[in-house]
Short mmCIF file of C-alpha atoms in Angstrom, two decimals:
data_model
loop_
_atom_site.label_atom_id
_atom_site.label_comp_id
_atom_site.label_asym_id
_atom_site.label_seq_id
_atom_site.Cartn_x
_atom_site.Cartn_y
_atom_site.Cartn_z
CA MET A 987 109.90 107.41 209.44
CA LEU A 988 112.22 108.07 212.03
CA PRO A 989 109.67 107.08 215.07
CA ILE A 990 108.47 104.17 213.07
CA THR A 991 111.99 103.19 213.39
CA ALA A 992 112.94 103.77 216.79
CA ILE A 993 109.32 102.06 218.49
CA THR A 994 110.72 99.21 216.02
CA CYS A 995 113.99 99.03 217.72
CA LEU A 996 112.90 99.46 221.78
CA LEU A 997 110.06 96.41 220.57
CA LEU A 998 112.60 94.35 219.30
CA SER A 999 115.27 95.11 222.07
CA PHE A 1000 112.53 93.86 224.48
CA ALA A 1001 111.89 90.79 222.93
CA ILE A 1002 115.45 90.26 222.99
CA ALA A 1003 116.01 90.68 226.46
CA ILE A 1004 113.02 88.23 227.44
CA LEU A 1005 113.30 85.70 225.09
CA VAL A 1006 117.45 85.62 225.44
CA ASP A 1007 117.99 86.58 229.33
CA VAL A 1008 115.93 84.17 230.66
CA PRO A 1009 117.85 81.07 229.10
CA LEU A 1010 121.14 82.49 229.15
CA SER A 1011 120.82 83.11 232.98
CA ARG A 1012 120.61 79.26 233.32
CA PHE A 1013 124.36 79.24 232.27
CA LEU A 1014 125.17 81.93 234.52
CA LEU A 1015 123.54 80.64 237.69
CA ALA A 1016 124.20 76.98 236.93
CA GLY A 1017 127.40 76.68 239.21
CA VAL A 1018 125.56 78.19 242.10
CA SER A 1019 125.16 75.69 245.50
CA LYS A 1020 122.13 75.30 247.36
CA GLU A 1021 124.50 76.47 250.49
CA ASN A 1022 125.99 79.38 248.64
CA LYS A 1023 122.85 81.58 247.14
CA THR A 1024 125.43 84.15 245.79
CA SER A 1025 126.91 83.65 242.03
CA ARG A 1026 129.85 84.54 240.62
CA ILE A 1027 127.84 87.49 239.02
CA ASP A 1028 126.15 88.76 242.21
CA GLN A 1029 129.67 88.59 243.74
CA LEU A 1030 131.48 90.61 240.72
CA SER A 1031 128.64 93.03 241.46
CA GLU A 1032 128.88 93.69 245.02
CA THR A 1033 132.54 93.98 245.02
CA ALA A 1034 132.17 96.77 242.22
CA SER A 1035 129.55 98.41 244.27
CA GLU A 1036 131.57 98.50 247.31
CA ARG A 1037 134.53 99.95 245.50
CA PHE A 1038 132.27 103.04 243.91
CA THR A 1039 130.93 103.52 247.48
CA GLN A 1040 134.21 103.63 249.18
CA TRP A 1041 135.59 106.11 246.26
CA SER A 1042 132.68 108.37 246.61
CA LEU A 1043 133.15 108.64 250.40
CA ASN A 1044 136.87 109.58 249.57
CA HIS A 1045 136.30 112.03 247.07
CA THR A 1046 132.80 113.08 245.67
CA VAL A 1047 130.72 113.42 249.38
CA ARG A 1048 134.03 113.83 251.40
CA ASN A 1049 132.70 117.35 252.86
CA GLN A 1050 130.00 119.90 251.96
CA THR A 1051 132.71 122.25 249.59
CA THR A 1052 133.78 118.71 247.91
CA ALA A 1053 130.20 117.80 247.22
CA ARG A 1054 129.02 121.30 246.10
CA ALA A 1055 132.54 121.37 243.94
CA TRP A 1056 131.49 117.86 242.26
CA THR A 1057 127.81 119.23 241.73
CA ALA A 1058 128.55 122.49 240.07
CA GLY A 1059 131.34 120.76 237.77
CA THR A 1060 129.04 118.41 236.57
CA ILE A 1061 126.27 120.88 235.81
CA ALA A 1062 128.82 123.15 233.79
CA LEU A 1063 130.04 119.93 231.97
CA PHE A 1064 126.21 119.33 230.99
CA LEU A 1065 125.84 123.06 229.89
CA CYS A 1066 129.18 122.66 228.17
CA VAL A 1067 128.10 119.59 226.27
CA VAL A 1068 124.66 120.76 225.34
CA PHE A 1069 126.28 124.62 224.12
CA ALA A 1070 128.46 122.19 222.10
CA PHE A 1071 126.11 120.35 220.51
CA THR A 1072 124.21 123.07 219.09
CA GLN A 1073 127.35 124.44 217.88
CA ILE A 1074 127.00 120.95 215.39
CA PRO A 1075 126.13 121.90 211.77
CA THR A 1076 122.91 120.63 210.88
CA VAL A 1077 122.91 119.79 206.70
CA PHE A 1078 119.15 118.95 205.33
CA PHE A 1079 120.31 118.21 201.71
CA PRO A 1080 123.98 116.85 201.90
CA GLU A 1081 126.14 117.48 198.98
CA THR A 1082 127.36 113.88 197.12
CA ASP A 1083 130.82 113.77 195.18
CA ALA A 1084 128.90 112.82 192.13
CA ARG A 1085 130.33 112.59 188.73
CA ASP A 1086 127.13 112.94 186.33
CA LEU A 1087 125.92 116.51 186.26
CA SER A 1088 123.24 117.88 183.58
CA ILE A 1089 123.64 121.50 182.32
CA ASN A 1090 120.49 122.90 180.73
CA VAL A 1091 119.70 126.85 178.97
CA GLU A 1092 116.33 127.90 178.43
CA MET A 1093 116.11 130.96 175.71
CA PRO A 1094 113.07 132.58 175.14
CA PRO A 1095 110.16 130.50 173.12
CA THR A 1096 110.84 132.66 170.05
CA THR A 1097 114.37 131.73 169.72
CA THR A 1098 115.66 130.11 166.31
CA LEU A 1099 118.07 127.31 166.29
CA GLU A 1100 120.79 128.94 164.75
CA ILE A 1101 121.03 131.27 168.39
CA SER A 1102 120.81 127.80 169.99
CA GLN A 1103 123.33 126.92 167.89
CA ALA A 1104 125.68 129.62 168.98
CA VAL A 1105 124.84 129.42 172.48
CA ALA A 1106 125.90 125.71 172.94
CA ASP A 1107 129.01 126.23 170.92
CA ASP A 1108 130.30 129.16 173.63
CA LEU A 1109 129.60 127.29 176.63
CA GLY A 1110 130.61 124.42 175.22
CA GLN A 1111 133.73 125.61 174.24
CA HIS A 1112 134.05 127.01 177.91
CA LEU A 1113 133.06 123.27 179.63
CA ARG A 1114 135.98 121.45 176.88
CA SER A 1115 138.17 123.88 178.72
CA LYS A 1116 137.66 122.35 182.14
CA ASP A 1117 140.10 119.50 182.87
CA TYR A 1118 137.68 117.89 185.41
CA PHE A 1119 135.61 116.67 182.79
CA GLU A 1120 135.96 113.35 181.42
CA SER A 1121 133.58 113.74 178.78
CA VAL A 1122 130.49 116.57 177.64
CA ILE A 1123 128.10 116.15 175.22
CA LYS A 1124 126.27 118.80 173.40
CA TYR A 1125 122.89 118.89 172.60
CA VAL A 1126 120.66 121.75 170.61
CA GLY A 1127 117.20 121.61 170.89
CA ARG A 1128 116.47 119.66 173.61
CA ARG A 1129 117.55 119.61 177.58
CA SER A 1130 119.93 116.70 179.31
CA THR A 1131 118.41 113.88 180.87
CA LEU A 1132 121.37 112.64 182.62
CA VAL A 1133 120.79 113.70 185.73
CA SER A 1134 116.21 114.29 186.05
CA SER A 1135 115.30 117.05 187.58
CA GLY A 1136 111.41 116.48 187.95
CA GLU A 1137 110.36 119.28 185.89
CA LEU A 1138 107.05 119.47 184.02
CA GLN A 1139 108.74 121.19 181.06
CA PRO A 1140 109.25 120.43 177.32
CA SER A 1141 112.45 117.98 176.46
CA GLN A 1142 112.49 119.29 173.34
CA ALA A 1143 112.09 122.48 170.95
CA SER A 1144 114.28 125.05 169.51
CA TYR A 1145 114.86 127.25 172.38
CA LEU A 1146 116.42 124.69 174.62
CA VAL A 1147 120.52 123.85 174.90
CA GLY A 1148 121.76 120.96 177.10
CA PHE A 1149 124.84 119.65 178.26
CA ASP A 1150 125.83 115.98 179.61
CA ALA A 1151 129.18 116.30 181.67
CA VAL A 1152 130.70 113.46 183.53
CA PHE A 1153 133.56 114.04 186.10
CA VAL A 1154 136.90 112.32 186.50
CA PRO A 1155 137.11 109.85 188.81
CA GLU A 1156 137.47 110.85 192.15
CA GLU A 1157 141.53 110.18 192.65
CA GLN A 1158 142.11 112.47 189.64
CA ARG A 1159 140.78 115.57 190.81
CA GLN A 1160 141.78 117.84 193.84
CA PHE A 1161 138.10 118.81 194.47
CA THR A 1162 134.92 117.13 195.37
CA SER A 1163 131.96 117.71 192.15
CA PHE A 1164 129.67 119.87 194.07
CA GLU A 1165 133.04 122.38 194.78
CA TYR A 1166 133.54 122.50 191.10
CA VAL A 1167 129.66 123.15 190.00
CA ASP A 1168 129.94 125.95 192.83
CA LYS A 1169 132.47 127.83 191.14
CA LEU A 1170 131.31 126.54 187.49
CA ARG A 1171 127.52 128.04 187.92
CA PRO A 1172 129.18 132.03 188.10
CA GLN A 1173 131.51 131.44 185.12
CA LEU A 1174 128.30 129.94 183.12
CA GLU A 1175 126.01 132.50 184.25
CA ALA A 1176 128.60 134.98 182.95
CA ALA A 1177 128.69 133.62 180.02
CA LEU A 1178 125.23 133.77 179.10
CA THR A 1179 124.98 137.56 179.87
CA SER A 1180 125.00 137.62 175.82
CA TYR A 1181 122.14 136.08 175.43
CA PRO A 1182 119.13 137.70 177.21
CA GLY A 1183 116.53 136.13 178.77
CA ALA A 1184 118.58 132.39 178.98
CA THR A 1185 118.21 130.77 182.05
CA LEU A 1186 120.68 128.23 183.43
CA VAL A 1187 119.86 125.25 185.46
CA ILE A 1188 122.62 122.80 186.69
CA ASN A 1189 121.67 119.10 187.98
CA SER A 1190 123.93 117.06 189.63
CA GLN A 1191 123.18 113.51 191.51
CA GLN A 1192 121.64 114.17 195.15
CA ALA A 1193 121.96 111.61 198.01
CA ALA A 1194 118.46 111.00 198.00
CA GLN A 1195 116.79 111.92 194.97
CA ASN A 1196 117.51 114.30 191.85
CA GLU A 1197 114.39 116.41 192.07
CA ASP A 1198 114.90 119.66 193.57
CA PRO A 1199 115.11 119.36 197.19
CA ILE A 1200 112.63 122.56 197.81
CA GLN A 1201 109.56 122.92 195.87
CA VAL A 1202 106.31 125.26 196.62
CA GLU A 1203 103.35 124.07 194.52
CA ILE A 1204 100.37 126.64 193.74
CA THR A 1205 97.41 126.01 192.20
CA GLY A 1206 94.71 127.81 190.43
CA ASN A 1207 92.81 128.73 187.55
CA ASN A 1208 94.11 132.28 186.65
CA LEU A 1209 97.17 131.66 184.63
CA SER A 1210 98.15 135.38 185.33
CA GLU A 1211 97.78 135.74 188.62
CA LEU A 1212 99.43 132.25 188.74
CA ARG A 1213 102.04 133.90 187.17
CA ARG A 1214 102.24 137.21 189.17
CA ILE A 1215 102.55 134.84 192.51
CA SER A 1216 104.94 132.65 191.01
CA GLY A 1217 106.77 135.69 190.50
CA ASP A 1218 107.05 137.23 194.07
CA ILE A 1219 107.42 133.66 195.38
CA GLN A 1220 110.63 133.44 193.04
CA LEU A 1221 111.74 137.19 193.94
CA ALA A 1222 111.14 136.19 197.98
CA LEU A 1223 113.50 132.94 197.23
CA ARG A 1224 116.43 134.64 195.20
CA GLN A 1225 116.87 137.19 198.55
CA ILE A 1226 117.52 134.25 200.99
CA PRO A 1227 121.50 133.30 200.52
CA GLY A 1228 123.03 130.35 199.18
CA THR A 1229 119.48 129.75 196.97
CA THR A 1230 120.43 128.74 193.09
CA ASP A 1231 118.19 127.48 190.41
CA VAL A 1232 115.41 129.36 191.74
CA ARG A 1233 112.57 128.80 188.42
CA ASP A 1234 108.92 127.91 187.67
CA ASN A 1235 107.23 125.65 185.22
CA LEU A 1236 104.77 127.70 183.76
CA GLY A 1237 107.61 128.49 180.89
CA ASP A 1238 107.15 131.67 178.65
CA LEU A 1239 103.74 130.88 177.08
CA GLN A 1240 102.43 132.84 173.76
CA PRO A 1241 99.03 133.19 173.16
CA ASP A 1242 97.61 131.75 170.12
CA LEU A 1243 94.58 132.85 167.84
CA LYS A 1244 92.79 130.10 166.25
CA LEU A 1245 89.86 131.26 163.52
CA ILE A 1246 86.92 128.62 162.48
CA PRO A 1247 85.35 130.26 159.95
CA GLU A 1248 81.72 129.59 158.81
CA ARG A 1249 81.46 129.49 154.88
CA GLU A 1250 77.58 130.14 155.12
CA GLN A 1251 77.87 133.22 157.40
CA LEU A 1252 80.92 134.34 155.03
CA ASP A 1253 79.01 133.98 151.93
CA PHE A 1254 75.71 135.54 153.26
CA TYR A 1255 77.68 138.64 154.21
CA GLY A 1256 80.07 138.70 151.54
CA ILE A 1257 83.08 138.59 153.46
CA SER A 1258 86.03 137.34 151.25
CA GLU A 1259 88.82 135.36 152.74
CA GLU A 1260 91.54 138.34 151.73
CA GLN A 1261 89.07 139.98 154.61
CA LEU A 1262 88.93 137.73 157.05
CA ALA A 1263 92.67 137.52 157.18
CA ALA A 1264 93.12 140.75 157.11
CA GLN A 1265 90.76 141.19 160.32
CA ALA A 1266 92.84 138.34 162.13
CA ARG A 1267 96.32 140.08 161.74
CA TYR A 1268 94.62 143.64 163.13
CA TYR A 1269 93.14 141.74 166.39
CA SER A 1270 96.56 139.82 166.47
CA ASN A 1271 98.54 142.82 166.59
CA ARG A 1272 96.06 144.88 168.79
CA HIS A 1273 95.42 141.75 171.10
CA GLY A 1274 99.84 141.23 170.95
CA CYS A 1275 99.05 137.61 169.89
#
């Protein structure tokens, strides 16, 4: 978008220069008589040029030493400006002082609603103690959707816990919202140490979009290989200072076993339903289903 914008601005500037300057010159040159071909604008330009020439002769090119000093000073000033420009910090994803905040906790898939309720109660009590929150809404069995993260994950399940949090207005708090989030994240992570396998994700409103600013897409047909590659990438990303909420959208998949018996074959071989169920349990235990 930036090159297209620059080209458009240049074309508009050229069009304005052609369409406006020529008609405007009629008013500036209207008072020029035939005997005197020099307009007032030309006279001002000549006066300014003459004064600048005299100033240069008296100060910048008075002798070789002065000329060298001015040249060296100009080069030094240019280098200082370039160095100062390189020191300007660059922010690719600027933080905004937004009030909406989504806090989601994902537990292992085998987690029951009772355990999720306990997690929600512990974190909810911690969040209610923060005076910079205007309101906090707790969800057990579903995610918070106040701030969308763009994840392709289930929104309702027994192992999900979500919180909708709204900051108090800016004039009623001391710091910006993202500064509070940076302090809140380690506190919630410490509270979740009592629940193995819990994953914390905090989503705040972004300047341009609410989706995660950095997304890595991996495609393939082998789910086990995708999971291995995902683990390697997550490990590499977590080693970068400043990275948070590194995760994938594979989830903790559980293998399922589905049996479709053919009654004619069961009757032919004399296999009862109890024997079939025992074989299914044996297969499930052996293969970890």
